[in-house]
Amino acid sequence: MPKILVIEDEQLIREDIIEILTSHGFDSVGAEDGLMGMQLARNYHPDLIICDITMPNLDGYGVLRELRLSSQFATTPFMFMTAKADRASQRLGMNLGADDYLTKPIGQNDLLEAIATRLHKNLYQTNTKDLILSLQTAEEKLNYLSQNDTLTGLLNRYAFRQRFSNAIANQTSLAVLIVDIDRFKRINRTKGYIFADLLLQLIAQRLGQVIGTKDSLARLNADEFAIIIGRNNLQAIAATVASNILSSLSQSFTIDKQELRVNLSIGIAFYPEHGQNLDALMRSANTALQHAKLGGGDAYYIYTTDIQEPEDSLELEIDLYKAIDRDQLQLYYQPQICLKTGKITGVEALLRWEHPHYGSVPWYKFIPLAERNGAIMEIGTWVIRTACKQMKAWHRLLSLQNLDLIKVGVNLSARQFQQSNLGQIVADILTETTLDPTYLNLELTESTIIQDVEASISRLNYFKSLGVEISLDDFGTGYSSFSYLQQFPLNTLKIDQSFIRDMSTNSKNKAIAIAMIQLGHNMNLKVLAEGVEHKAELDILVESNCDLIQGYLFSKALPAIELESLLLQDQRLIM
Ligand code: C2E
Ligand code: MG
Ligand code: MG
């Protein structure tokens, strides 16, 4: 499968091209600026590169010039994209060794033909041409349209039904998930149909990324998607897929420079227990979906025959205000390991809520709720204070045993970060607990800091002046480019788990993760890989000089008392 690297700073254009390429059998990956493009080229070894000319920092000419200097890319086909057919820039590009030009907006056929010509010239005699031609007959087009949703390219209802029949012919059990966007009508109304359509395309794409395939992913209605899962250990897998979808889709979308967040609800039902045929099964999944929605949305629910009264979100909301006073909140701590020494050099504080009736409430049910109703201010302050106090207590113990002191990472949500007195709160807590500020690390996501760049820079500089460190959390999911990030005073990049997952078998994830590590280092940042679960991932990270890891391979998040014993035993990672 030919590999194509697309370097383009406009997210929609980049994703459009990748979508076309992927649906035509190419393996394709995108970079959002010249720097990332260069780094990805080195790790991903593309057979062809498509590159925008005007980009921040390193522009397209810069990329081409640098690549042509290296023997690895001396002959790799390279095509520029320009906004208009501009002779002067074309000449410059050709002199630098570009092979072709594409003028934006780029039509699908032009794109595929140009690629076929270039790959053909470079003696890629594989069946590229067949692939390119594959959708060109009327019959095939018709076939495609009858099976696929025209907006998102996902399976349509009809094809979904067929897929289900095929699946039950081969499988004795399977799960169906219905994914529904909360309050989609409001988005349609306030932002207009074009915007909403683009959003649906992005959602479809992100769902495809989470599931890893589009073979069993369908769009049923305007804002309703469905997924078939048929594997062993169904219960656990369906729940994991659902929570991965919730966490991946809770990251903001950027359309036309506007940031938007959506919430989803997911209903899950199992075949054959909850329905002997697709219609019955879908009814059960729908009941579970309604149940998730009644609970406030932004959650998944597995169908049970005796679905109990839903957790009333109003009730949860009231309870959340009382959670601190009633001692229902707790911090767990997950170790962060230095890959040079194998030692625990830090922990991330992760919030848990033990509700008296509902038991442990998952984070995606109460953190967004707390954000919406403002309770996050009080809860967040409690988190910072508890984490700093705990750290100070551990520092005393560690010093007594002559062990190294560790840092604590605390997550800040967007609303907390925008709180005008947050700087003062943090400064006061540091004074009160006498924790050395260099041992406090605040974790923020890209979407949080890019909401108001000027204000973020000044807030971050204030933390820096206190001595507090800043990590960029879930890096890679927020679509901002490296050149953009350079303006923020950061200390650590935390590469999101989605890039670490399957890194040993998925060459694209591996290439992206390695490029992120190298670029992070170029920006003088420490790089931490999140969600490291397997030895094979660790090996790649060690080899790529990643600084730190966090993940189940070493330990999940633990109650303070359990973490303390790991610290005092000076437990190390075996590499
Ligand atoms: P995050 O900051 O990205 O935290 C990492 C999440 O990944 C944690 O989930 C952690 O338990 C999980 N994780 C760690 N290692 C692995 C692994 O190897 N495999 C897998 N599959 N997962 C792993 P958790 O504790 O459920 O927290 C989820 C999110 O909730 C956090 O994502 C953070 O965004 C938010 N959160 C947690 N505590 C707080 C808090 O005190 N304040 C705020 N504002 N948000 C918080
Ligand atoms: Mg975090
Ligand atoms: Mg994270």
Coordinates of C-alpha atoms and ligand atoms in Angstrom, one line a residue:
M1 CA 0.0 0.0 0.0
P2 CA 1.7 3.3 -1.0
K3 CA 2.2 5.7 1.8
I4 CA 1.4 9.4 1.4
L5 CA 2.4 12.2 3.7
V6 CA 0.1 15.3 3.5
I7 CA 1.6 18.5 5.0
E8 CA -1.1 21.2 5.2
D9 CA -1.9 23.6 8.0
E10 CA -5.6 23.9 7.2
Q11 CA -7.2 21.1 9.1
L12 CA -10.2 20.7 6.9
I13 CA -8.2 20.5 3.7
R14 CA -5.7 18.1 5.3
E15 CA -8.4 15.8 6.5
D16 CA -10.3 15.9 3.3
I17 CA -7.3 14.8 1.3
I18 CA -6.5 12.1 3.8
E19 CA -10.1 10.9 3.7
I20 CA -10.0 10.6 -0.1
L21 CA -6.6 8.9 0.0
T22 CA -7.6 6.4 2.7
S23 CA -10.9 5.5 0.9
H24 CA -8.8 4.7 -2.2
G25 CA -6.6 2.3 -0.4
F26 CA -3.6 4.5 0.4
D27 CA -2.0 4.6 3.7
S28 CA -1.8 8.3 4.5
V29 CA -0.9 10.5 7.4
G30 CA -1.1 14.3 7.9
A31 CA 1.2 16.9 9.4
E32 CA -0.1 20.3 10.4
D33 CA 3.1 22.3 9.7
G34 CA 6.5 22.1 8.0
L35 CA 8.3 21.0 11.1
M36 CA 6.0 18.1 11.9
G37 CA 6.0 17.3 8.2
M38 CA 9.8 16.9 8.1
Q39 CA 9.9 14.8 11.2
L40 CA 7.1 12.6 10.0
A41 CA 8.8 12.1 6.7
R42 CA 11.9 10.7 8.5
N43 CA 9.9 8.3 10.5
Y44 CA 7.1 7.3 8.2
H45 CA 9.1 6.9 5.0
P46 CA 6.4 8.1 2.6
D47 CA 6.3 7.1 -1.1
L48 CA 5.0 10.5 -2.0
I49 CA 4.6 13.8 -0.3
I50 CA 1.9 16.4 -0.9
C51 CA 2.8 19.8 0.7
D52 CA 1.2 23.2 1.1
I53 CA 3.4 26.2 0.3
T54 CA 2.3 28.8 2.8
M55 CA 2.5 27.5 6.3
P56 CA 3.7 29.0 9.6
N57 CA 7.4 28.6 10.5
L58 CA 8.9 26.3 7.9
D59 CA 7.0 26.8 4.6
G60 CA 6.7 24.3 1.8
Y61 CA 9.8 25.5 0.0
G62 CA 11.8 25.0 3.2
V63 CA 10.5 21.5 3.6
L64 CA 11.3 20.6 0.0
R65 CA 14.8 22.2 0.2
E66 CA 15.6 20.3 3.4
L67 CA 14.3 17.0 2.1
R68 CA 16.1 17.1 -1.2
L69 CA 19.4 17.6 0.7
S70 CA 19.0 14.1 2.3
S71 CA 19.7 11.1 0.2
Q72 CA 16.6 9.4 1.7
F73 CA 14.3 11.8 -0.1
A74 CA 16.4 12.7 -3.1
T75 CA 13.8 11.1 -5.4
T76 CA 10.6 10.9 -3.4
P77 CA 7.8 12.4 -5.5
F78 CA 6.9 15.7 -4.1
M79 CA 3.8 17.7 -5.0
F80 CA 3.0 21.3 -4.0
M81 CA -0.4 22.6 -3.3
T82 CA -1.1 26.3 -4.0
A83 CA -4.1 28.5 -3.6
K84 CA -3.8 29.7 -7.1
A85 CA -1.8 28.9 -10.2
D86 CA 1.0 31.3 -9.6
R87 CA 3.8 31.0 -12.2
A88 CA 6.6 32.5 -10.2
S89 CA 6.1 30.2 -7.2
Q90 CA 5.7 27.2 -9.5
R91 CA 9.0 28.0 -11.2
L92 CA 10.7 28.3 -7.8
G93 CA 9.2 25.0 -6.7
M94 CA 10.2 23.2 -9.8
N95 CA 13.8 24.6 -9.5
L96 CA 13.9 23.2 -6.0
G97 CA 12.9 19.8 -7.3
A98 CA 9.1 19.6 -7.0
D99 CA 7.5 17.1 -9.3
D100 CA 4.0 18.6 -9.7
Y101 CA 1.5 21.2 -8.7
L102 CA -2.0 20.9 -7.4
T103 CA -4.2 24.0 -7.3
K104 CA -6.6 24.4 -4.5
P105 CA -9.5 23.5 -4.2
I106 CA -8.3 20.1 -5.3
G107 CA -10.8 17.8 -6.9
Q108 CA -10.7 14.2 -6.1
N109 CA -10.0 13.0 -9.6
D110 CA -7.2 15.5 -10.2
L111 CA -5.6 14.4 -6.9
L112 CA -5.8 10.7 -7.7
E113 CA -4.6 11.2 -11.2
A114 CA -1.6 13.3 -10.2
I115 CA -0.7 10.7 -7.6
A116 CA -1.0 7.8 -10.0
T117 CA 1.2 9.6 -12.5
R118 CA 3.9 10.3 -9.9
L119 CA 3.9 6.9 -8.3
H120 CA 3.9 5.3 -11.7
K121 CA 6.9 7.4 -12.8
N122 CA 8.7 6.3 -9.7
L123 CA 8.3 2.7 -10.7
Y124 CA 5.6 1.9 -8.2
Q125 CA 4.1 -0.6 -10.5
T126 CA 2.0 -2.1 -7.8
N127 CA -1.7 -2.0 -8.4
T128 CA -2.0 1.7 -7.6
K129 CA -3.5 2.3 -11.0
D130 CA -6.2 -0.3 -10.4
L131 CA -6.9 1.3 -7.1
I132 CA -7.2 4.7 -8.6
L133 CA -9.4 3.5 -11.3
S134 CA -11.5 1.5 -8.9
L135 CA -14.2 3.9 -8.4
Q136 CA -14.4 5.2 -11.9
T137 CA -17.1 3.1 -13.5
A138 CA -20.6 4.1 -13.1
E139 CA -21.6 0.8 -11.7
E140 CA -19.0 1.0 -8.9
K141 CA -20.0 4.5 -8.1
L142 CA -23.6 3.4 -7.8
N143 CA -22.6 0.5 -5.7
Y144 CA -20.6 2.8 -3.4
L145 CA -23.5 5.2 -3.1
S146 CA -26.0 2.4 -2.3
Q147 CA -23.8 1.2 0.6
N148 CA -22.4 4.4 1.9
D149 CA -23.7 7.6 3.5
T150 CA -22.8 10.4 1.1
L151 CA -22.0 12.9 3.8
T152 CA -19.5 10.8 5.9
G153 CA -18.6 7.9 3.7
L154 CA -19.7 5.5 6.5
L155 CA -22.0 2.6 5.9
N156 CA -25.6 3.5 5.5
R157 CA -28.6 1.9 7.2
Y158 CA -29.0 -0.7 4.5
A159 CA -25.3 -1.7 4.5
F160 CA -25.4 -1.8 8.3
R161 CA -28.2 -4.3 8.2
Q162 CA -26.2 -6.5 5.8
R163 CA -23.1 -6.2 7.9
F164 CA -25.1 -7.4 10.9
S165 CA -26.5 -10.4 9.0
N166 CA -23.0 -11.4 7.9
A167 CA -21.7 -10.9 11.4
I168 CA -24.3 -13.2 13.1
A169 CA -23.6 -15.8 10.4
N170 CA -20.0 -16.0 11.7
Q171 CA -20.3 -15.1 15.3
T172 CA -22.3 -16.4 18.2
S173 CA -22.4 -13.1 20.1
L174 CA -21.8 -9.5 19.3
A175 CA -22.5 -6.0 20.6
V176 CA -24.3 -3.1 19.0
L177 CA -23.5 0.5 20.1
I178 CA -25.7 3.4 19.2
V179 CA -23.9 6.7 19.5
D180 CA -26.0 9.9 19.6
I181 CA -24.8 13.5 19.8
D182 CA -26.4 15.3 22.6
R183 CA -28.3 18.5 21.6
F184 CA -27.3 18.3 18.0
K185 CA -30.4 20.2 16.9
R186 CA -29.1 23.2 18.8
I187 CA -25.8 23.1 16.8
N188 CA -27.8 22.8 13.6
R189 CA -29.9 25.8 14.6
T190 CA -27.2 28.1 15.9
K191 CA -24.3 27.3 13.6
G192 CA -26.2 26.4 10.4
Y193 CA -26.3 23.3 8.3
I194 CA -23.0 23.6 6.5
F195 CA -21.1 23.9 9.8
A196 CA -23.2 21.0 11.3
D197 CA -22.4 18.8 8.2
L198 CA -18.7 19.5 8.6
L199 CA -18.9 18.6 12.2
L200 CA -20.6 15.3 11.4
Q201 CA -17.8 14.5 9.0
L202 CA -15.2 15.2 11.6
I203 CA -17.1 13.1 14.2
A204 CA -17.4 10.2 11.7
Q205 CA -13.6 10.4 11.2
R206 CA -12.9 10.5 14.8
L207 CA -15.2 7.5 15.5
G208 CA -13.3 5.7 12.7
Q209 CA -10.0 6.5 14.4
V210 CA -11.2 5.2 17.8
I211 CA -12.5 2.0 16.4
G212 CA -9.7 1.5 14.0
T213 CA -11.9 0.5 11.1
K214 CA -14.9 1.8 9.2
D215 CA -16.1 -1.7 8.3
S216 CA -18.6 -1.8 11.0
L217 CA -19.4 1.8 11.5
A218 CA -22.6 3.3 10.1
R219 CA -24.5 6.6 10.2
L220 CA -28.2 5.8 10.8
N221 CA -29.7 9.2 11.1
A222 CA -28.7 12.8 11.1
D223 CA -26.7 12.6 14.3
E224 CA -26.9 8.9 15.1
F225 CA -24.1 6.4 14.5
A226 CA -24.0 2.7 15.1
I227 CA -21.2 0.2 15.6
I228 CA -21.0 -3.6 15.5
I229 CA -18.5 -5.3 17.7
G230 CA -17.9 -9.0 17.5
R231 CA -15.0 -10.3 19.5
N232 CA -14.3 -12.3 22.5
N233 CA -14.7 -10.8 25.9
L234 CA -17.5 -8.6 24.5
Q235 CA -18.7 -7.0 27.7
A236 CA -15.3 -5.5 28.5
I237 CA -14.5 -4.6 25.0
A238 CA -17.8 -2.8 24.3
A239 CA -17.4 -0.8 27.5
T240 CA -13.8 0.1 26.6
V241 CA -14.8 1.1 23.1
A242 CA -17.6 3.3 24.5
S243 CA -15.4 5.0 27.0
N244 CA -12.7 5.6 24.4
I245 CA -15.3 7.1 22.1
L246 CA -16.5 9.4 24.9
S247 CA -13.0 10.5 25.8
S248 CA -11.9 11.0 22.1
L249 CA -15.0 12.9 21.1
S250 CA -14.9 15.1 24.2
Q251 CA -11.8 16.8 22.7
S252 CA -12.9 20.0 20.9
F253 CA -13.4 20.2 17.1
T254 CA -12.1 23.1 15.1
I255 CA -14.2 24.2 12.1
D256 CA -13.5 27.4 10.3
K257 CA -11.3 28.6 13.2
Q258 CA -14.2 28.0 15.6
E259 CA -13.8 25.6 18.5
L260 CA -16.6 23.4 19.4
R261 CA -17.2 20.6 21.9
V262 CA -19.9 18.0 21.6
N263 CA -21.2 15.5 24.1
L264 CA -22.4 12.1 23.2
S265 CA -24.5 9.4 24.7
I266 CA -24.0 5.7 23.9
G267 CA -26.4 2.8 24.3
I268 CA -25.1 -0.7 24.2
A269 CA -26.9 -4.0 23.7
F270 CA -25.7 -7.6 23.2
Y271 CA -26.8 -10.2 20.7
P272 CA -28.5 -12.6 21.4
E273 CA -29.3 -11.7 25.0
H274 CA -31.0 -8.3 24.3
G275 CA -32.5 -9.1 20.9
Q276 CA -32.6 -12.0 18.6
N277 CA -32.6 -9.9 15.5
L278 CA -31.4 -6.5 14.5
D279 CA -34.6 -4.6 15.1
A280 CA -35.0 -6.0 18.6
L281 CA -31.4 -5.4 19.4
M282 CA -31.6 -1.8 18.2
R283 CA -34.7 -1.3 20.4
S284 CA -32.7 -2.4 23.4
A285 CA -29.7 -0.3 22.5
N286 CA -32.0 2.6 22.0
T287 CA -33.5 2.1 25.5
A288 CA -30.0 2.1 26.9
L289 CA -29.3 5.2 24.9
Q290 CA -32.3 7.0 26.3
H291 CA -31.2 6.0 29.8
A292 CA -27.8 7.5 29.2
K293 CA -29.4 10.7 28.0
L294 CA -31.7 10.9 31.0
G295 CA -28.7 10.7 33.2
G296 CA -27.5 14.0 31.7
G297 CA -25.8 12.6 28.6
D298 CA -22.1 12.3 28.0
A299 CA -22.2 8.7 29.1
Y300 CA -22.7 5.2 27.9
Y301 CA -25.2 2.7 29.2
I302 CA -25.4 -1.0 28.8
Y303 CA -28.9 -2.4 28.4
T304 CA -30.3 -4.4 31.2
T305 CA -33.7 -6.1 31.2
D306 CA -34.6 -4.3 34.4
I307 CA -33.4 -0.8 33.6
Q308 CA -33.7 1.0 36.8
E309 CA -34.7 4.6 37.2
P310 CA -32.0 6.7 35.6
E311 CA -29.6 8.6 37.7
D312 CA -31.2 12.0 37.7
S313 CA -28.6 14.5 36.5
L314 CA -30.1 17.1 38.7
E315 CA -29.7 14.8 41.7
L316 CA -26.1 14.1 40.7
E317 CA -25.6 17.8 40.3
I318 CA -26.9 18.6 43.8
D319 CA -24.9 15.7 45.2
L320 CA -21.7 17.0 43.6
Y321 CA -21.9 20.2 45.5
K322 CA -21.9 18.2 48.7
A323 CA -19.3 15.7 47.7
I324 CA -16.4 17.6 49.2
D325 CA -18.0 18.2 52.6
R326 CA -19.2 14.6 52.7
D327 CA -15.7 13.3 52.1
Q328 CA -16.8 11.5 48.9
L329 CA -13.9 12.8 46.8
Q330 CA -10.6 11.1 46.7
L331 CA -7.4 11.6 44.8
Y332 CA -5.6 8.6 43.3
Y333 CA -2.1 8.9 42.1
Q334 CA -0.5 7.3 39.1
P335 CA 3.3 7.0 38.9
Q336 CA 5.3 8.7 36.2
I337 CA 8.6 6.9 35.4
C338 CA 11.9 8.3 34.2
L339 CA 13.1 6.1 31.4
K340 CA 16.8 6.9 32.1
T341 CA 16.7 5.5 35.6
G342 CA 13.5 3.5 35.8
K343 CA 12.6 5.5 39.0
I344 CA 9.3 7.1 39.9
T345 CA 9.9 10.8 39.5
G346 CA 6.4 12.0 39.7
V347 CA 2.7 11.2 40.1
E348 CA -0.4 12.4 38.4
A349 CA -3.3 13.2 40.8
L350 CA -6.6 11.8 39.4
L351 CA -9.9 12.5 40.9
R352 CA -12.4 9.8 42.1
W353 CA -16.0 10.3 43.3
E354 CA -17.5 7.6 45.4
H355 CA -21.3 8.2 45.4
P356 CA -23.3 6.7 48.2
H357 CA -25.9 5.2 45.9
Y358 CA -24.3 4.9 42.5
G359 CA -20.8 3.9 43.6
S360 CA -17.8 5.1 41.7
V361 CA -19.0 7.7 39.2
P362 CA -16.8 7.8 36.1
W363 CA -15.0 11.1 35.4
Y364 CA -16.7 11.9 32.2
K365 CA -20.0 12.0 34.1
F366 CA -19.1 14.4 36.8
I367 CA -16.1 16.5 35.6
P368 CA -18.0 18.0 32.6
L369 CA -21.0 18.4 34.9
A370 CA -18.8 20.2 37.4
E371 CA -17.4 22.4 34.6
R372 CA -20.9 23.3 33.4
N373 CA -22.3 24.3 36.8
G374 CA -19.2 25.8 38.2
A375 CA -18.6 23.3 41.0
I376 CA -15.2 22.7 39.3
M377 CA -13.9 25.8 41.0
E378 CA -14.3 24.5 44.5
I379 CA -13.5 21.0 43.6
G380 CA -10.4 22.0 41.6
T381 CA -9.1 24.1 44.5
W382 CA -9.7 21.1 46.8
V383 CA -7.7 18.9 44.3
I384 CA -4.7 21.3 44.2
R385 CA -4.7 21.7 48.0
T386 CA -5.0 17.9 48.7
A387 CA -2.3 17.1 46.1
C388 CA 0.1 19.6 47.5
K389 CA -0.5 18.5 51.1
Q390 CA 0.0 14.9 50.2
M391 CA 3.2 15.7 48.3
K392 CA 4.6 17.7 51.2
A393 CA 3.9 14.7 53.5
W394 CA 5.6 12.3 51.0
H395 CA 8.6 14.7 50.7
R396 CA 9.1 14.4 54.5
L397 CA 9.1 10.6 54.3
L398 CA 11.3 10.4 51.3
S399 CA 13.9 12.8 52.8
L400 CA 14.0 10.7 55.9
Q401 CA 14.8 7.7 53.8
N402 CA 17.3 9.6 51.6
L403 CA 15.1 9.0 48.5
D404 CA 14.6 11.5 45.7
L405 CA 11.7 13.9 45.9
I406 CA 8.9 13.5 43.4
K407 CA 6.6 15.9 41.5
V408 CA 2.8 16.0 41.4
G409 CA 0.8 16.7 38.3
V410 CA -2.6 18.3 38.8
N411 CA -5.2 18.5 36.0
L412 CA -6.9 21.8 35.3
S413 CA -10.0 22.1 33.3
A414 CA -10.7 25.0 30.9
R415 CA -13.1 26.8 33.2
Q416 CA -10.7 26.5 36.1
F417 CA -7.8 27.9 34.1
Q418 CA -9.9 30.9 33.1
Q419 CA -10.8 31.6 36.7
S420 CA -9.3 35.1 37.3
N421 CA -7.9 34.3 40.8
L422 CA -6.5 30.9 40.0
G423 CA -2.9 32.3 40.2
Q424 CA -3.6 33.6 43.6
I425 CA -5.2 30.3 44.7
V426 CA -2.2 28.3 43.6
A427 CA 0.2 30.7 45.2
D428 CA -1.7 30.7 48.5
I429 CA -1.9 26.9 48.6
L430 CA 1.9 26.7 48.0
T431 CA 2.5 29.1 50.9
E432 CA 0.1 27.3 53.1
T433 CA 1.5 23.8 52.4
T434 CA 5.1 25.0 52.1
L435 CA 5.5 22.7 49.1
D436 CA 8.4 23.8 46.9
P437 CA 6.7 25.1 43.7
T438 CA 9.0 23.3 41.4
Y439 CA 7.3 20.0 42.5
L440 CA 3.9 21.1 41.3
N441 CA 3.1 20.5 37.7
L442 CA -0.2 21.8 36.2
E443 CA -1.6 19.8 33.3
L444 CA -3.6 21.6 30.7
T445 CA -4.9 20.5 27.3
E446 CA -4.3 22.3 24.0
S447 CA -7.9 23.2 23.6
T448 CA -7.8 24.9 27.0
I449 CA -4.8 27.1 26.3
I450 CA -5.7 28.1 22.8
Q451 CA -9.1 29.4 23.7
D452 CA -7.5 32.8 24.5
V453 CA -3.9 32.8 23.5
E454 CA -2.8 36.1 25.0
A455 CA -4.5 35.5 28.3
S456 CA -3.1 32.0 28.5
I457 CA 0.5 33.1 27.9
S458 CA 0.2 35.7 30.6
R459 CA -1.3 33.1 33.1
L460 CA 1.3 30.5 32.2
N461 CA 4.0 33.1 32.7
Y462 CA 2.7 33.9 36.1
F463 CA 2.9 30.2 37.1
K464 CA 6.4 30.0 35.6
S465 CA 7.4 33.0 37.8
L466 CA 6.2 31.0 40.8
G467 CA 8.4 28.1 39.8
V468 CA 5.4 25.9 38.9
E469 CA 5.8 23.6 35.9
I470 CA 3.3 23.2 33.0
S471 CA 2.5 20.1 31.0
L472 CA 0.5 19.9 27.9
D473 CA -1.9 17.0 28.4
D474 CA -3.4 14.7 25.7
F475 CA -1.1 16.2 23.2
G476 CA -1.9 15.4 19.6
T477 CA -5.7 15.4 20.0
G478 CA -6.2 19.1 19.8
Y479 CA -4.9 19.8 16.3
S480 CA -2.6 22.7 17.1
S481 CA 0.7 22.8 15.4
F482 CA 4.1 22.7 17.0
S483 CA 5.0 26.2 15.6
Y484 CA 1.9 27.4 17.4
L485 CA 2.9 25.9 20.7
Q486 CA 6.2 27.5 20.7
Q487 CA 4.7 30.7 22.1
F488 CA 3.6 29.0 25.3
P489 CA 6.0 28.6 28.3
L490 CA 5.7 24.8 28.6
N491 CA 7.9 22.2 30.4
T492 CA 6.4 18.8 29.3
L493 CA 4.4 17.4 26.4
K494 CA 2.2 14.4 27.4
I495 CA 1.6 12.4 24.2
D496 CA -2.0 11.2 24.2
Q497 CA -2.6 7.5 24.7
S498 CA -4.2 7.2 21.3
F499 CA -0.8 7.5 19.7
I500 CA 0.9 5.1 22.1
R501 CA -1.8 2.4 21.7
D502 CA -0.9 -0.3 19.2
M503 CA 2.4 1.6 18.5
S504 CA 4.2 -1.7 18.1
T505 CA 1.8 -2.9 15.3
N506 CA 0.6 0.4 13.8
S507 CA 3.4 2.0 11.9
K508 CA 1.6 5.3 11.5
N509 CA 1.1 5.7 15.3
K510 CA 4.7 4.8 15.8
A511 CA 5.9 7.3 13.3
I512 CA 3.7 10.1 14.7
A513 CA 4.8 9.3 18.3
I514 CA 8.5 9.3 17.4
A515 CA 8.1 12.6 15.5
M516 CA 6.4 14.2 18.5
I517 CA 9.2 13.1 20.8
Q518 CA 11.8 14.6 18.5
L519 CA 10.0 17.8 18.0
G520 CA 9.3 18.1 21.7
H521 CA 13.0 17.8 22.3
N522 CA 13.7 20.4 19.6
M523 CA 11.5 22.7 21.6
N524 CA 13.5 21.9 24.8
L525 CA 10.5 20.1 26.3
K526 CA 10.4 16.9 28.2
V527 CA 8.2 14.3 26.6
L528 CA 6.0 11.9 28.5
A529 CA 4.1 9.0 26.9
E530 CA 0.7 8.4 28.4
G531 CA -1.1 5.0 28.5
V532 CA 1.9 2.7 28.1
E533 CA 0.5 -0.7 28.5
H534 CA 2.9 -3.1 26.8
K535 CA 6.5 -3.9 26.9
A536 CA 6.7 -3.5 23.1
E537 CA 5.6 0.1 23.4
L538 CA 8.1 0.8 26.1
D539 CA 10.9 -0.6 23.9
I540 CA 10.1 1.8 21.1
L541 CA 9.8 4.7 23.6
V542 CA 13.2 3.9 25.2
E543 CA 14.8 3.7 21.8
S544 CA 13.3 7.0 20.7
N545 CA 14.6 8.8 23.9
C546 CA 11.3 9.5 25.3
D547 CA 11.9 11.0 28.8
L548 CA 9.0 9.7 30.9
I549 CA 6.1 7.2 30.8
Q550 CA 2.9 6.7 32.6
G551 CA 0.6 3.7 32.2
Y552 CA -0.7 0.4 33.3
L553 CA 2.5 -1.3 32.3
F554 CA 4.0 0.1 35.5
S555 CA 0.9 0.9 37.5
K556 CA -2.6 2.2 37.3
A557 CA -3.7 5.1 39.6
L558 CA -3.6 4.0 43.2
P559 CA -4.9 5.3 46.5
A560 CA -2.3 7.4 48.4
I561 CA -1.6 4.7 50.9
E562 CA -0.7 2.2 48.2
L563 CA 1.3 4.6 46.2
E564 CA 3.3 5.4 49.3
S565 CA 4.4 1.9 49.7
L566 CA 5.7 1.8 46.1
L567 CA 7.6 5.0 46.8
L568 CA 9.1 3.8 50.1
Q569 CA 10.1 0.5 48.5
D570 CA 11.8 2.6 45.7
Q571 CA 10.0 0.4 43.2
R572 CA 11.6 0.7 39.7
L573 CA 10.6 -0.1 36.1
I574 CA 12.4 -3.1 34.7
M575 CA 13.4 -2.2 31.1
Ligands
C2E1 P1 -5.9 12.5 31.8 O1 -5.4 13.7 32.5 O2 -5.4 12.3 30.4 O3 -5.5 11.3 32.7 C1 -5.0 10.1 32.2 C2 -6.1 9.0 32.2 O4 -5.6 7.9 31.6 C3 -6.5 8.6 33.6 O5 -7.9 8.3 33.6 C4 -5.7 7.3 33.8 O6 -6.2 6.4 34.7 C5 -5.7 6.7 32.4 N1 -4.6 5.8 32.1 C6 -3.4 5.9 32.7 N2 -2.6 4.9 32.2 C7 -3.4 4.2 31.3 C8 -3.1 3.0 30.5 O7 -2.0 2.4 30.5 N3 -4.2 2.6 29.8 C9 -5.4 3.2 29.8 N4 -6.4 2.7 29.0 N5 -5.7 4.3 30.5 C10 -4.7 4.8 31.3 P2 -8.9 8.9 34.7 O8 -8.3 8.8 36.0 O9 -10.2 8.2 34.4 O10 -9.0 10.4 34.3 C11 -9.6 10.7 33.1 C12 -9.6 12.2 32.8 O11 -10.3 12.9 33.8 C13 -8.2 12.8 32.9 O12 -7.5 12.5 31.7 C14 -8.5 14.2 33.2 O13 -8.8 14.9 31.9 C15 -9.8 14.2 34.0 N6 -9.4 14.4 35.4 C16 -9.0 13.5 36.3 N7 -8.8 14.1 37.5 C17 -9.1 15.5 37.3 C18 -9.1 16.6 38.2 O14 -8.7 16.6 39.4 N8 -9.4 17.8 37.7 C19 -9.8 17.9 36.3 N9 -10.1 19.1 35.9 N10 -9.8 16.9 35.5 C20 -9.5 15.6 36.0
MG2 MG -3.7 14.6 32.9
MG3 MG -3.9 12.8 29.3

